[in-house]
Short mmCIF file of C-alpha atoms in Angstrom, two decimals:
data_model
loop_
_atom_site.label_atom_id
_atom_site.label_comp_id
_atom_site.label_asym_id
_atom_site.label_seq_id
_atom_site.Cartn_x
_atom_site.Cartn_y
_atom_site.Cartn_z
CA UNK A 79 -41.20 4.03 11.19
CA UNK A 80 -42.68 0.85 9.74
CA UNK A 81 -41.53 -2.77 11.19
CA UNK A 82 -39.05 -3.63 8.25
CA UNK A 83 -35.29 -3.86 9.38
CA UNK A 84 -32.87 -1.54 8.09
CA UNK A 85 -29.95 -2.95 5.86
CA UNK A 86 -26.63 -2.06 7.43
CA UNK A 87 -23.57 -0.94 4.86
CA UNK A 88 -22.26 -4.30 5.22
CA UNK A 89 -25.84 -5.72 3.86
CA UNK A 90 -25.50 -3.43 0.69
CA UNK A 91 -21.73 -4.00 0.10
CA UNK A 92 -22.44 -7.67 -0.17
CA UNK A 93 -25.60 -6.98 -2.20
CA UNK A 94 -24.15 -5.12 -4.50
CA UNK A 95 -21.05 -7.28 -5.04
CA UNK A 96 -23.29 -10.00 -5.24
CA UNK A 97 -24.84 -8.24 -8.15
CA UNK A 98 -21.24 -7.61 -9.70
CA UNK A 99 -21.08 -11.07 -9.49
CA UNK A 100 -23.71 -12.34 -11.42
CA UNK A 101 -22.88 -9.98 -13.95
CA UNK A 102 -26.03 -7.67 -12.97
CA UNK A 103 -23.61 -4.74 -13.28
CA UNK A 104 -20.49 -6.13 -15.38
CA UNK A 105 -16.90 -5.01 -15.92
CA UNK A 106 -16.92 -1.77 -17.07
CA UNK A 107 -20.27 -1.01 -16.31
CA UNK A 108 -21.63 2.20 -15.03
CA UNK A 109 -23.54 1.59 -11.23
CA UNK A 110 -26.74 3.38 -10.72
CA UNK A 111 -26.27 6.50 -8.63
CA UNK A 112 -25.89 5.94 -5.20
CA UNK A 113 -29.45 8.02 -4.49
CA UNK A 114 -31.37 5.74 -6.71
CA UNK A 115 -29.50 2.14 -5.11
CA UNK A 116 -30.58 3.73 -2.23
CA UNK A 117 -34.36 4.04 -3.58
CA UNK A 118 -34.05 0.90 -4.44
CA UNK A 119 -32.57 -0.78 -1.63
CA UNK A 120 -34.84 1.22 0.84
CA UNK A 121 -31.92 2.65 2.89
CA UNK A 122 -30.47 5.96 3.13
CA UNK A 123 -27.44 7.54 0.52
CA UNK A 124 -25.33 7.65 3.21
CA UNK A 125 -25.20 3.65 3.55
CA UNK A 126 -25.16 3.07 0.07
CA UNK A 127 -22.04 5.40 0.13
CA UNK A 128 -20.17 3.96 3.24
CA UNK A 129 -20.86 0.54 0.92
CA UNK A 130 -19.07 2.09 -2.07
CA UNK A 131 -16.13 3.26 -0.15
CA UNK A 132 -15.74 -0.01 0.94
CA UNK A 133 -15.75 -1.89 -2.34
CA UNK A 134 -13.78 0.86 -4.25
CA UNK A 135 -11.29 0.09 -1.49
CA UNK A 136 -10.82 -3.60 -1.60
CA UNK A 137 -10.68 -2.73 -5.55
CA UNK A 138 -13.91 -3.84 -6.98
CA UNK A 139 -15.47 -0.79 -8.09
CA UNK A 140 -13.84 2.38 -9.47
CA UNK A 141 -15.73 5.92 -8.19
CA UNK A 142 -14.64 8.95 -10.36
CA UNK A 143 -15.70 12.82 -8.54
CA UNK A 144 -17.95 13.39 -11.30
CA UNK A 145 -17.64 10.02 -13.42
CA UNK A 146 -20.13 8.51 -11.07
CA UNK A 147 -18.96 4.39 -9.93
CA UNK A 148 -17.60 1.74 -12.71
CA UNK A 149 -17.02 -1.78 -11.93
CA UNK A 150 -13.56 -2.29 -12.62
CA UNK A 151 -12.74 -4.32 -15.97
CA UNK A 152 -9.85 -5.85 -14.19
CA UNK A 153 -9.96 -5.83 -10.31
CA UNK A 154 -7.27 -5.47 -8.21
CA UNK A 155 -6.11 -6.37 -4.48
CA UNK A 156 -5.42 -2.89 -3.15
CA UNK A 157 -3.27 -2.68 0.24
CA UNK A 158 -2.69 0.69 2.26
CA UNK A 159 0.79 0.46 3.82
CA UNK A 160 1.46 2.72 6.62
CA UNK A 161 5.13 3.53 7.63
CA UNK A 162 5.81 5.07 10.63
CA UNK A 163 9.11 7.04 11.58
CA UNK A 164 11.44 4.16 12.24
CA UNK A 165 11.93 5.31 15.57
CA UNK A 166 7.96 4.68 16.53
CA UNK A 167 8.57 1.54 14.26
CA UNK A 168 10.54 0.18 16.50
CA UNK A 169 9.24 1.17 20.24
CA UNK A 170 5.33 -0.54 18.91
CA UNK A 171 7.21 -3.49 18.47
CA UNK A 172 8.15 -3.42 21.84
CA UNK A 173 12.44 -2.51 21.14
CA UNK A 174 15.04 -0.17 22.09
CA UNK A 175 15.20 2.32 19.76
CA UNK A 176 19.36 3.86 18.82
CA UNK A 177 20.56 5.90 15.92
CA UNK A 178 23.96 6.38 14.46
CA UNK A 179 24.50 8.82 12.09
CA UNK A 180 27.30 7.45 9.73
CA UNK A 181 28.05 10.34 7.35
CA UNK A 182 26.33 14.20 6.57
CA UNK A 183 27.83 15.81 3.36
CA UNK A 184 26.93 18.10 0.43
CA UNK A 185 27.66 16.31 -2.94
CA UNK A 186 26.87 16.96 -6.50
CA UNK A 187 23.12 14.90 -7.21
CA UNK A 188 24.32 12.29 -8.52
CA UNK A 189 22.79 10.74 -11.53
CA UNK A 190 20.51 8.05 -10.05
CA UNK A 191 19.06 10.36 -7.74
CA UNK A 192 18.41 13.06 -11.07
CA UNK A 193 16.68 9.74 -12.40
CA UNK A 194 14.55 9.67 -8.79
CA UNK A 195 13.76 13.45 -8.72
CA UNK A 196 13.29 14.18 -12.44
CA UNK A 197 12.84 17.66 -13.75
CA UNK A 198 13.30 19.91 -12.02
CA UNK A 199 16.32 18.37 -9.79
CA UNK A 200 18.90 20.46 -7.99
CA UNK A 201 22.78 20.88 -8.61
CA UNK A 202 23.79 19.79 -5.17
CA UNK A 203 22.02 17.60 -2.56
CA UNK A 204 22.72 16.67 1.03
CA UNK A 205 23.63 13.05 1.26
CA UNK A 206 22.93 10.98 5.02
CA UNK A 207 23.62 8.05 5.90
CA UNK A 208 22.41 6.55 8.76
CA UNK A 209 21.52 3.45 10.88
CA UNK A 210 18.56 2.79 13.04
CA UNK A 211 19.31 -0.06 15.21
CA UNK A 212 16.57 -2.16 17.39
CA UNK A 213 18.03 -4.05 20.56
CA UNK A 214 20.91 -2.44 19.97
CA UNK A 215 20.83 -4.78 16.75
CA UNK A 216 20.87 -2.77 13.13
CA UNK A 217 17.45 -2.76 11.28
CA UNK A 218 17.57 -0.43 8.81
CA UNK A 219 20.39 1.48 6.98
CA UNK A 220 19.03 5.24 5.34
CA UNK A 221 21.10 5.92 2.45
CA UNK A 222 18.96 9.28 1.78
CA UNK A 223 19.45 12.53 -0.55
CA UNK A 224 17.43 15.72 0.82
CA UNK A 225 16.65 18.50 -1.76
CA UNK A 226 18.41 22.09 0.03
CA UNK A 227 16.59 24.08 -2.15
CA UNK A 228 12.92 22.98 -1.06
CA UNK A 229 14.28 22.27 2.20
CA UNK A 230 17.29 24.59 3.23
CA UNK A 231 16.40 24.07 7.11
CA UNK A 232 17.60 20.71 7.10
CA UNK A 233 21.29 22.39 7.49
CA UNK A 234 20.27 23.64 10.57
CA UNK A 235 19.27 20.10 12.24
CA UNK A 236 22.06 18.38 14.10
CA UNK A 237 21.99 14.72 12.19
CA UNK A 238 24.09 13.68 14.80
CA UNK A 239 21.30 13.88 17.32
CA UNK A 240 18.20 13.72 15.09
CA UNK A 241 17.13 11.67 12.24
CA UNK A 242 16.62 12.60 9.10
CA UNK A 243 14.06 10.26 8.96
CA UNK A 244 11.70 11.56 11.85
CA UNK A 245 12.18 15.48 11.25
CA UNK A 246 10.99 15.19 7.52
CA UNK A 247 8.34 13.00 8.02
CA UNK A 248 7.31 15.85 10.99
CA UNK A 249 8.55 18.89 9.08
CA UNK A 250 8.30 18.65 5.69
CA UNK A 251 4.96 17.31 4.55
CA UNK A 252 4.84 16.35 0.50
CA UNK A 253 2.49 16.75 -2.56
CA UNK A 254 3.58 13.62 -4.13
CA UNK A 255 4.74 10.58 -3.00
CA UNK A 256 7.00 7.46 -5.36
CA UNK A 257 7.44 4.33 -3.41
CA UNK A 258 8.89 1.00 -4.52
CA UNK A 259 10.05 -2.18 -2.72
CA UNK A 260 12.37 -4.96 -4.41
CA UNK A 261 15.10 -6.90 -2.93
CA UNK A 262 18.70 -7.38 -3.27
CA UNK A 263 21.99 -8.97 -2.18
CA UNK A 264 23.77 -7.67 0.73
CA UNK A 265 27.33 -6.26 -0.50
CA UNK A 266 29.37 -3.43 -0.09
CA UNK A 267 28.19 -1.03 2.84
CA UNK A 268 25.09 -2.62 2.82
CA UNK A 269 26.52 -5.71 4.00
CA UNK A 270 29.34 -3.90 6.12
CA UNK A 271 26.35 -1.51 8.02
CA UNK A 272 23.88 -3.99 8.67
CA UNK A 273 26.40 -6.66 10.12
CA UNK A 274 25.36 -9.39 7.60
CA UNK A 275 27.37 -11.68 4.95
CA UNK A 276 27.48 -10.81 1.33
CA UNK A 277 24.84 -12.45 -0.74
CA UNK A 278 22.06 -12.23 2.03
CA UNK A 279 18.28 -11.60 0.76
CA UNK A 280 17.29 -7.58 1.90
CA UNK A 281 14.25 -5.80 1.48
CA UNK A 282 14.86 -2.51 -0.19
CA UNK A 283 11.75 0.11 0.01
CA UNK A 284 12.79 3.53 -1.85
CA UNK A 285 10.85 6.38 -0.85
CA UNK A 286 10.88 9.90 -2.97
CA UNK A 287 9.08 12.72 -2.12
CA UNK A 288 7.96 16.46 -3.93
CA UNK A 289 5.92 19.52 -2.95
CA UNK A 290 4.88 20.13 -6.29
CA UNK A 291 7.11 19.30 -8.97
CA UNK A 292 10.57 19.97 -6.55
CA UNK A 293 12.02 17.49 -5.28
CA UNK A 294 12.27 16.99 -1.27
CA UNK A 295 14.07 13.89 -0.73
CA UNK A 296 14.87 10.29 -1.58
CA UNK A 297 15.50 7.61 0.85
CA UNK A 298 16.68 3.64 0.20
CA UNK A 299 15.94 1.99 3.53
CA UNK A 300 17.86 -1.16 3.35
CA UNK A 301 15.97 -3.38 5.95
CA UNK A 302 17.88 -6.04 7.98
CA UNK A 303 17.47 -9.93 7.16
CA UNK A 304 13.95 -10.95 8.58
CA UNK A 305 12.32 -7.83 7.91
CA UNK A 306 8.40 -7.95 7.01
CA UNK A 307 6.30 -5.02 5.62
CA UNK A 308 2.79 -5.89 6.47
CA UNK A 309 -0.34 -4.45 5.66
CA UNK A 310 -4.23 -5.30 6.77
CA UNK A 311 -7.04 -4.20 4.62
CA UNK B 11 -21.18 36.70 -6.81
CA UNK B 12 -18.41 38.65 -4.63
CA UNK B 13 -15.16 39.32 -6.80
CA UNK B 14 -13.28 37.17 -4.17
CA UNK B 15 -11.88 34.12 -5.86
CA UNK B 16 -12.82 31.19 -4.42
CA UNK B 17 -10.12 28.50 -3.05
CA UNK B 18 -9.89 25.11 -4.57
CA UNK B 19 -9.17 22.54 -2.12
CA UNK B 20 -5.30 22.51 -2.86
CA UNK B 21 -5.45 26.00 -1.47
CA UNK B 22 -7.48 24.51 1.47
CA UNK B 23 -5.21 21.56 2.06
CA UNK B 24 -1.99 23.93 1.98
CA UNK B 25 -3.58 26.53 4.55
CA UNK B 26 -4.74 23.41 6.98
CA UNK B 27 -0.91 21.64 6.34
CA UNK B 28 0.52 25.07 7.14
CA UNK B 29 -1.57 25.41 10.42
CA UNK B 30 -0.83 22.09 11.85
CA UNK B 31 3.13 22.34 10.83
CA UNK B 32 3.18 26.04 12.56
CA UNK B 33 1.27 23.82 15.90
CA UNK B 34 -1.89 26.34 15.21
CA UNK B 35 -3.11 22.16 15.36
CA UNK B 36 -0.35 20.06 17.21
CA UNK B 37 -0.36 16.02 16.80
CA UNK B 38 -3.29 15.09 18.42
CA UNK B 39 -5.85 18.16 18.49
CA UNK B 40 -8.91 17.80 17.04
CA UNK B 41 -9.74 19.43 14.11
CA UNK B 42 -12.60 22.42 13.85
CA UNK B 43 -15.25 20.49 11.91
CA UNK B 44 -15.45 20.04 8.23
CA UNK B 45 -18.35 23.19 8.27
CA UNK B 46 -16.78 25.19 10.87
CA UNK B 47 -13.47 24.86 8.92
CA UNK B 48 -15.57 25.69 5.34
CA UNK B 49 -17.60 28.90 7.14
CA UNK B 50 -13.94 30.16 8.45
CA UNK B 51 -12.34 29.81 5.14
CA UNK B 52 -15.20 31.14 2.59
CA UNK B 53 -15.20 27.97 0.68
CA UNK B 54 -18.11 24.77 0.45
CA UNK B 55 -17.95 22.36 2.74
CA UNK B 56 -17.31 19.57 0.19
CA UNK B 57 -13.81 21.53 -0.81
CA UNK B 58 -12.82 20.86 3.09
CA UNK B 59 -13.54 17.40 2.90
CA UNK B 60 -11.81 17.21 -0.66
CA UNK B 61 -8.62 18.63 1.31
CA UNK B 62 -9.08 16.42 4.07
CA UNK B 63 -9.39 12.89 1.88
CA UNK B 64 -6.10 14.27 1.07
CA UNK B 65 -4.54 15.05 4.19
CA UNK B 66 -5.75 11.81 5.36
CA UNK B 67 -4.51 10.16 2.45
CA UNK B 68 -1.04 11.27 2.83
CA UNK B 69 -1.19 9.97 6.89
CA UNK B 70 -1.14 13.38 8.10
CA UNK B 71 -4.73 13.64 9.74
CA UNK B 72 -6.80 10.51 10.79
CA UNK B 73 -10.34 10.79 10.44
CA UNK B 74 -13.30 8.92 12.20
CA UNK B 75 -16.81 8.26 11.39
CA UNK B 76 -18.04 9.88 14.54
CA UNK B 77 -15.13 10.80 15.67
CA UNK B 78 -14.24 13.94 13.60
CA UNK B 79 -10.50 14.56 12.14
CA UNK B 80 -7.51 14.77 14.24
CA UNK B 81 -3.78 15.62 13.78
CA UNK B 82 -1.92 12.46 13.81
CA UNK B 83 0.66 11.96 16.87
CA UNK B 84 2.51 10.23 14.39
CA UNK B 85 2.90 10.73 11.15
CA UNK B 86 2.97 7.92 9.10
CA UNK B 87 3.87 7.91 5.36
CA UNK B 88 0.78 6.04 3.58
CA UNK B 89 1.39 4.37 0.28
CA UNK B 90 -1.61 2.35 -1.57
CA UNK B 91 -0.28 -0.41 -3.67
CA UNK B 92 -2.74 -2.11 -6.30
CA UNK B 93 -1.80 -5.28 -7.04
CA UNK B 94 -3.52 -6.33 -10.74
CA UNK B 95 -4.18 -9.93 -11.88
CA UNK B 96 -0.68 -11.08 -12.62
CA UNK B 97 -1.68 -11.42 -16.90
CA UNK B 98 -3.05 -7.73 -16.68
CA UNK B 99 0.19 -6.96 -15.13
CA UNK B 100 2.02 -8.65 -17.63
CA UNK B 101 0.36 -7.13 -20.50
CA UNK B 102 -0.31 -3.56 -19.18
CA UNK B 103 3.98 -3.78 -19.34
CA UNK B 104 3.46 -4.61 -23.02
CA UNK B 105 4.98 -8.25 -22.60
CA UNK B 106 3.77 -11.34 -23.48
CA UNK B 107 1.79 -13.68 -20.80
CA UNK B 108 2.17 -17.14 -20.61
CA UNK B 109 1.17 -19.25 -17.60
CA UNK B 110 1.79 -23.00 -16.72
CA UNK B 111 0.48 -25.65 -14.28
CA UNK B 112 2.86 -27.08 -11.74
CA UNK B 113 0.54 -29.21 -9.71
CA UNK B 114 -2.52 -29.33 -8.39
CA UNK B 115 -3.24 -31.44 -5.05
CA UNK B 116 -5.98 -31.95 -2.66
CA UNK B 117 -3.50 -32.28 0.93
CA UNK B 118 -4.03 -32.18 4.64
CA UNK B 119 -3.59 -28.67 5.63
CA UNK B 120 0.44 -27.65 6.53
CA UNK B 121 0.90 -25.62 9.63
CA UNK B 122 2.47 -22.96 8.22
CA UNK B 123 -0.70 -22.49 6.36
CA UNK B 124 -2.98 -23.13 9.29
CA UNK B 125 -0.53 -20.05 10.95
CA UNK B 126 -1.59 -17.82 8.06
CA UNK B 127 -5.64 -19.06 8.06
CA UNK B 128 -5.81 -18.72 12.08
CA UNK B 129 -8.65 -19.98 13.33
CA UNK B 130 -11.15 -21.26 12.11
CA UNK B 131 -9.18 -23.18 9.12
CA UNK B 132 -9.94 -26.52 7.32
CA UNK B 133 -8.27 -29.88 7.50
CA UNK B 134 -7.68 -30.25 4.02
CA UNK B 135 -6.59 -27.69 1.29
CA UNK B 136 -6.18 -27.27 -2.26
CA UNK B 137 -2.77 -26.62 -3.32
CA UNK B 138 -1.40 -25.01 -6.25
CA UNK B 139 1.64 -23.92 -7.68
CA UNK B 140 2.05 -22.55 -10.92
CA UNK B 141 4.33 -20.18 -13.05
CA UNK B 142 3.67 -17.18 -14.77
CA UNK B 143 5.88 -16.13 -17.80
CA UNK B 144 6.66 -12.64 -19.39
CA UNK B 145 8.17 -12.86 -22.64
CA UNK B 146 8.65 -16.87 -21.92
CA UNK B 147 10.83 -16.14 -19.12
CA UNK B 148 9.69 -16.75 -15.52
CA UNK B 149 8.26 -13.60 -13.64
CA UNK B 150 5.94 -15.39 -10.97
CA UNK B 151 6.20 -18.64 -9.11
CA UNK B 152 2.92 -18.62 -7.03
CA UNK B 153 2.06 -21.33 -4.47
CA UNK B 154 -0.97 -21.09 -3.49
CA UNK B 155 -3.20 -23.15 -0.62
CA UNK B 156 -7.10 -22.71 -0.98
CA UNK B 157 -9.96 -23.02 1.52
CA UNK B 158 -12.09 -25.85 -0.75
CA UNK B 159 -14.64 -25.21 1.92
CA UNK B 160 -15.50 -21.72 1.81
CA UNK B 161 -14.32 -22.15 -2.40
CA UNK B 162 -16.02 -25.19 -3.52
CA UNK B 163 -16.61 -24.16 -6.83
CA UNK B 164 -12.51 -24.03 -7.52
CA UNK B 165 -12.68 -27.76 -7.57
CA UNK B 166 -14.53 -27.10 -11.18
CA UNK B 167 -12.04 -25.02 -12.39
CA UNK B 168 -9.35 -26.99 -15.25
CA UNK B 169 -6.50 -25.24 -13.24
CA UNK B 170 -4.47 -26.22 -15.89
CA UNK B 171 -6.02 -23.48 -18.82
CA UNK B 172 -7.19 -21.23 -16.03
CA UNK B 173 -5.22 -19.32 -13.11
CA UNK B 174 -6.39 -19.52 -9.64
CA UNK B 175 -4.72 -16.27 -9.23
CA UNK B 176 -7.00 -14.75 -11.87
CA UNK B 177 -10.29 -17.10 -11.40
CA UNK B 178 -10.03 -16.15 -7.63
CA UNK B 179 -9.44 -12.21 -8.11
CA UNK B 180 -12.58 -12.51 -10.73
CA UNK B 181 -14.85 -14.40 -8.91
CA UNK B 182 -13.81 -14.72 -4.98
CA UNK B 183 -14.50 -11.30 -3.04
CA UNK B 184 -12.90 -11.41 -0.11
CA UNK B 185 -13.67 -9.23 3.32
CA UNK B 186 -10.36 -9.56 4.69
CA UNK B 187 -6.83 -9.12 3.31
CA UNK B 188 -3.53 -9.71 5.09
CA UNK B 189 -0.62 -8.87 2.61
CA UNK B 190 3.44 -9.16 3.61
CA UNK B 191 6.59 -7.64 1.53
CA UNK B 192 10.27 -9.59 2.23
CA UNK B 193 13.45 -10.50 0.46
CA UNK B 194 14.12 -14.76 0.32
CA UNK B 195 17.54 -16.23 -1.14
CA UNK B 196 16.02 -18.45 -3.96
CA UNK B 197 16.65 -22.17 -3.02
CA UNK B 198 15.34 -25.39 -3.73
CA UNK B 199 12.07 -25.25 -6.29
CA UNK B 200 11.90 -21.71 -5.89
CA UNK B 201 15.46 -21.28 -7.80
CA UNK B 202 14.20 -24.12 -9.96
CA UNK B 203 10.94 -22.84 -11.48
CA UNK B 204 12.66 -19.48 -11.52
CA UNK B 205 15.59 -20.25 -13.53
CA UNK B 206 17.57 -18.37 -11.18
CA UNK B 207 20.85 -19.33 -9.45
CA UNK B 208 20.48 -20.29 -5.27
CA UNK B 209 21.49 -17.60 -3.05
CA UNK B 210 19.64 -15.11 -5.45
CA UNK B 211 17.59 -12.21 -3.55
CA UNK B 212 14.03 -12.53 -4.34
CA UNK B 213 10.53 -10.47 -3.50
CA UNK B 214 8.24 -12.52 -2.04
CA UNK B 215 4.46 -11.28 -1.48
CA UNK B 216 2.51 -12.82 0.69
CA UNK B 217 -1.19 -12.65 0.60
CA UNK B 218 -3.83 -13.80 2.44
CA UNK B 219 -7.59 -13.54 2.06
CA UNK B 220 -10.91 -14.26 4.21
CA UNK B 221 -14.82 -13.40 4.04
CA UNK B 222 -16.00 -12.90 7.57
CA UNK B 223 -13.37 -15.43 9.53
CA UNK B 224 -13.30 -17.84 7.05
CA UNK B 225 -10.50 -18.27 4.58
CA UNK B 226 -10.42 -18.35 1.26
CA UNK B 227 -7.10 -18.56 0.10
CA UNK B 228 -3.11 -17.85 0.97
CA UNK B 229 -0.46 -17.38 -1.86
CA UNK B 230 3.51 -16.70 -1.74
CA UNK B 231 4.12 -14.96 -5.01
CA UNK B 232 8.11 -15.50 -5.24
CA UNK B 233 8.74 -12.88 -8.00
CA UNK B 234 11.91 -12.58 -10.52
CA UNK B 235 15.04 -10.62 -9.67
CA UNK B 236 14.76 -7.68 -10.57
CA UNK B 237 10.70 -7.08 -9.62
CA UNK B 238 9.46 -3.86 -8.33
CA UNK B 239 6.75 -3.32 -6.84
CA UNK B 240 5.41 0.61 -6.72
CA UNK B 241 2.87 3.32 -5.84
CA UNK B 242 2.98 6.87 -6.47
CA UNK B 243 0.46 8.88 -4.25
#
């Protein structure tokens, strides 16, 4: 032990983004290895490491398995969203929690959802529709397509009782996840589901999953009016 | 050398996703550790923690520093969104970036702003709007408030050749990021700068930044119809 303090992770994430930016290390550029910053520095690998995790996740640097770290040419603000089940969504927030199943049938895919799945994509899917309501008020209507190929034992749930929604997310884990928000203007059964005039602003986030390259499901959750997705990096 | 082949860590991160879907782990056990795991399993240590990055990744297991890894109680479907400098994404959709100066005002701070700061937040803000253009139509109207405080050197900037979107992602590390998703009707200069008829449904995104408690800078990005925003995990 000798008398000098020991620099924290937080001390070495701002030292080396200080040296990012006075162009020390510049976009593009390769970082030392995180043994030899941590020569340098005087601290151990591990707290140059916890450092680099940090900056790689607020988008700063890039780290590669065997590529080593890169400052990123063009840096990005990187957000981790989190969705719960909608059920759990709705009891944190401090709500009553109901569910209606609206409709359970087995269709032909149709051709949006073979744009959604890609290649491979099954003949037939089983289309849900559902609405979660909080307060007894709706908050999101499922307009989903589940894959009964990948996932026959959905035919054995009763929708009218459980959702869709929370016995995927607990069943049927994925390999590969597409997600997109966007918004649009309530019409149709949109509108008609959510108890809201035509033309109102919704926020639309479309969820498809895989195991592999077959399909599992895809989901449009259209939220109610109000509705925030929030995330805190 | 045995002649055993070895498992890669898909093959680990399939076995440990079968155990905790057959309850061998049920939401909320701890996990064996990382070299318990690896010793059980006939494979390195680093391949366990390779599967478990993953597991974590997809919201299926939490891990902690100290804490070790544990089943999640509730299963959460993670998504990581990064967000590029609006001209980079632009450009990266092989379009053509234009961007244009709306105004640019020194003002007492407005309380919705001071709401999205917290506390502590400055009396007086710069604030910016501004339009960026894909193919000389409207894509982003950003207004934008900035901490002149904690960003003194913005007050250099010619705002009017230069994006404070893109000078702050370049040069303004933050520590803290608070990002929101919803769906507005355009209305007043939002359907103006836009082009776009009221009553339109629009994605906002909502972004706030700080280093340590102080801000830096809060921006509604009121996007096009038609905008997507998406991650594939």
């Amino acid at each position: 032990m000798t008398g000098q303090s020991r620099l924290s992770w937080t001390d070495v994430r701002d030292e080396i983004q200080a040296r990012i930016l006075d162009r020390t290390y510049a976009p593009g550029d390769k970082l030392p290895r995180d043994n030899d910053l941590a020569l340098g520095l005087g601290c151990a690998r591990t707290t140059v490491h916890r450092a680099m995790q940090e900056l790689s996740r607020i988008g700063l640097v890039e780290r590669k398995r065997k590529g080593g770290t890169h400052v990123r040419t063009d840096p990005v603000t990187r957000a981790t969203f989190d969705i719960p089940i909608t059920r759990r969504e709705v009891e944190q927030r401090g709500s009553k929690y109901a569910y209606q199943l609206i409709s359970s049938a087995v269709e032909p895919t149709p051709g949006s959802v073979m744009a959604r799945f890609g290649t491979p994509h099954p003949a037939e899917v089983l289309h849900v529709k559902a609405l979660h309501l909080s307060d007894n008020r709706p908050y999101i209507f499922e307009d989903r397509w589940i894959d009964t190929t990948t996932t026959p034992d959905i035919l054995e749930v009763d929708l009218a009782c459980n959702s869709a929604n929370e016995w995927l997310v607990r069943n049927k884990p994925y390999s590969k996840l597409d997600v997109r928000f966007f918004a649009i203007n309530a019409q149709g059964e949109n509108a008609e589901h959510l108890s809201v005039a035509a033309g109102e602003a919704l926020l639309v986030i479309e969820r498809t999953t895989w195991i592999g390259t077959a399909p599992i499901t895809t989901v449009r959750s259209v939220t109610a009016p109000g509705y925030q997705l929030s995330a805190q990096n």
